[in-house]
């Protein structure tokens, strides 16, 4: 990572750190997941906290220090208005999935685009069922990116169509047909 960084980002998580500082987990457009310290963000006159506490896309400047990445500038570019409890629930779930799926400095421009689109779609959706559907589709599309691709078209062992009776095989990471599942211990019931 360069010494000075600049990118758009979405705040995934904030933790209290030291007396007047906060530790932020941020998914950025250019650098992937970044963990950075916001110096003095818990102070009343903090210039950073207003931009970092609102939910949305933030333009960020970072500096790599000896141990930590420090946030030097933040500007809220786009604010997402959460209208009700279901917005908060599904957006929080979406951000937690991204937070737990990536390590610091893991990069994925595809995930950045998917995250921005999914956030917009969840906030614009009216029905909670549609929000749940969007979250589930996001998770299914994220799985191959983080290394958990599943085969769902054909049997992972013989390649034939699955038919009406099929089970999931955990060791093969996909579905097996009725012929291939006989005698297997690692298939779902």
PDB file of N, CA and C in Angstrom, residues 5 15 31 40 46 73-74 78 85 99 106 108 110 113-114 129 133-134 147-149 152 178 180 187:
ATOM      1  N   UNK A   5      -2.976   7.621   0.492  1.00  0.00           N
ATOM      2  CA  UNK A   5      -4.038   6.935  -0.229  1.00  0.00           C
ATOM      3  C   UNK A   5      -5.250   7.850  -0.350  1.00  0.00           C
ATOM      4  N   UNK A  15     -15.365   1.177  15.837  1.00  0.00           N
ATOM      5  CA  UNK A  15     -15.122   0.757  17.215  1.00  0.00           C
ATOM      6  C   UNK A  15     -14.453   1.897  17.965  1.00  0.00           C
ATOM      7  N   UNK A  31      -8.688   0.195  -2.742  1.00  0.00           N
ATOM      8  CA  UNK A  31      -7.814  -0.581  -1.869  1.00  0.00           C
ATOM      9  C   UNK A  31      -8.516  -1.726  -1.149  1.00  0.00           C
ATOM     10  N   UNK A  40      -9.086  11.672  17.050  1.00  0.00           N
ATOM     11  CA  UNK A  40      -9.930  12.718  17.623  1.00  0.00           C
ATOM     12  C   UNK A  40     -11.379  12.693  17.178  1.00  0.00           C
ATOM     13  N   UNK A  46     -14.769  17.516  16.324  1.00  0.00           N
ATOM     14  CA  UNK A  46     -14.137  16.694  15.293  1.00  0.00           C
ATOM     15  C   UNK A  46     -14.687  17.035  13.906  1.00  0.00           C
ATOM     16  N   UNK A  73      -8.630  12.964   5.940  1.00  0.00           N
ATOM     17  CA  UNK A  73      -9.698  13.778   5.360  1.00  0.00           C
ATOM     18  C   UNK A  73     -10.871  12.871   5.025  1.00  0.00           C
ATOM     19  N   UNK A  74     -12.087  13.374   5.263  1.00  0.00           N
ATOM     20  CA  UNK A  74     -13.288  12.627   4.897  1.00  0.00           C
ATOM     21  C   UNK A  74     -14.344  13.612   4.428  1.00  0.00           C
ATOM     22  N   UNK A  78     -22.132  10.846  -0.976  1.00  0.00           N
ATOM     23  CA  UNK A  78     -23.516  10.435  -1.197  1.00  0.00           C
ATOM     24  C   UNK A  78     -24.063   9.846   0.089  1.00  0.00           C
ATOM     25  N   UNK A  85     -37.031   0.480   9.857  1.00  0.00           N
ATOM     26  CA  UNK A  85     -36.248  -0.553  10.537  1.00  0.00           C
ATOM     27  C   UNK A  85     -35.747  -1.642   9.592  1.00  0.00           C
ATOM     28  N   UNK A  99     -17.863  -7.116   5.841  1.00  0.00           N
ATOM     29  CA  UNK A  99     -16.874  -6.987   6.924  1.00  0.00           C
ATOM     30  C   UNK A  99     -16.246  -8.332   7.267  1.00  0.00           C
ATOM     31  N   UNK A 106      -7.572  -6.828   1.357  1.00  0.00           N
ATOM     32  CA  UNK A 106      -8.151  -7.661   0.302  1.00  0.00           C
ATOM     33  C   UNK A 106      -8.889  -6.741  -0.649  1.00  0.00           C
ATOM     34  N   UNK A 108     -11.213  -5.985  -4.184  1.00  0.00           N
ATOM     35  CA  UNK A 108     -12.164  -6.551  -5.126  1.00  0.00           C
ATOM     36  C   UNK A 108     -13.024  -5.433  -5.693  1.00  0.00           C
ATOM     37  N   UNK A 110     -15.030  -5.734  -8.144  1.00  0.00           N
ATOM     38  CA  UNK A 110     -16.356  -6.294  -8.420  1.00  0.00           C
ATOM     39  C   UNK A 110     -17.237  -6.219  -7.166  1.00  0.00           C
ATOM     40  N   UNK A 113     -18.528  -2.623  -6.666  1.00  0.00           N
ATOM     41  CA  UNK A 113     -19.666  -2.311  -7.538  1.00  0.00           C
ATOM     42  C   UNK A 113     -20.931  -3.024  -7.065  1.00  0.00           C
ATOM     43  N   UNK A 114     -20.794  -4.288  -6.679  1.00  0.00           N
ATOM     44  CA  UNK A 114     -21.951  -5.044  -6.183  1.00  0.00           C
ATOM     45  C   UNK A 114     -22.488  -4.437  -4.890  1.00  0.00           C
ATOM     46  N   UNK A 129     -39.590  -8.461   1.815  1.00  0.00           N
ATOM     47  CA  UNK A 129     -39.235  -9.678   1.068  1.00  0.00           C
ATOM     48  C   UNK A 129     -38.275  -9.375  -0.074  1.00  0.00           C
ATOM     49  N   UNK A 133     -34.465 -10.724  -0.568  1.00  0.00           N
ATOM     50  CA  UNK A 133     -34.052 -11.325  -1.832  1.00  0.00           C
ATOM     51  C   UNK A 133     -32.759 -10.673  -2.344  1.00  0.00           C
ATOM     52  N   UNK A 134     -32.684  -9.346  -2.276  1.00  0.00           N
ATOM     53  CA  UNK A 134     -31.493  -8.621  -2.736  1.00  0.00           C
ATOM     54  C   UNK A 134     -30.277  -9.024  -1.901  1.00  0.00           C
ATOM     55  N   UNK A 147     -14.064 -17.293  -2.834  1.00  0.00           N
ATOM     56  CA  UNK A 147     -13.520 -18.640  -2.969  1.00  0.00           C
ATOM     57  C   UNK A 147     -14.458 -19.776  -2.643  1.00  0.00           C
ATOM     58  N   UNK A 148     -15.758 -19.540  -2.657  1.00  0.00           N
ATOM     59  CA  UNK A 148     -16.717 -20.594  -2.356  1.00  0.00           C
ATOM     60  C   UNK A 148     -17.700 -20.783  -3.494  1.00  0.00           C
ATOM     61  N   UNK A 149     -17.195 -21.070  -4.660  1.00  0.00           N
ATOM     62  CA  UNK A 149     -18.068 -21.249  -5.817  1.00  0.00           C
ATOM     63  C   UNK A 149     -18.786 -22.589  -5.730  1.00  0.00           C
ATOM     64  N   UNK A 152     -24.287 -25.549  -9.524  1.00  0.00           N
ATOM     65  CA  UNK A 152     -25.721 -25.801  -9.314  1.00  0.00           C
ATOM     66  C   UNK A 152     -26.424 -26.322 -10.557  1.00  0.00           C
ATOM     67  N   UNK A 178     -28.964 -38.462  -7.881  1.00  0.00           N
ATOM     68  CA  UNK A 178     -29.391 -39.605  -7.069  1.00  0.00           C
ATOM     69  C   UNK A 178     -28.415 -40.779  -7.191  1.00  0.00           C
ATOM     70  N   UNK A 180     -25.111 -40.689  -7.811  1.00  0.00           N
ATOM     71  CA  UNK A 180     -23.819 -40.403  -7.175  1.00  0.00           C
ATOM     72  C   UNK A 180     -23.909 -40.229  -5.656  1.00  0.00           C
ATOM     73  N   UNK A 187     -23.033 -35.899   2.181  1.00  0.00           N
ATOM     74  CA  UNK A 187     -24.148 -35.257   1.480  1.00  0.00           C
ATOM     75  C   UNK A 187     -25.189 -34.824   2.492  1.00  0.00           C
TER      76      UNK A 187
END
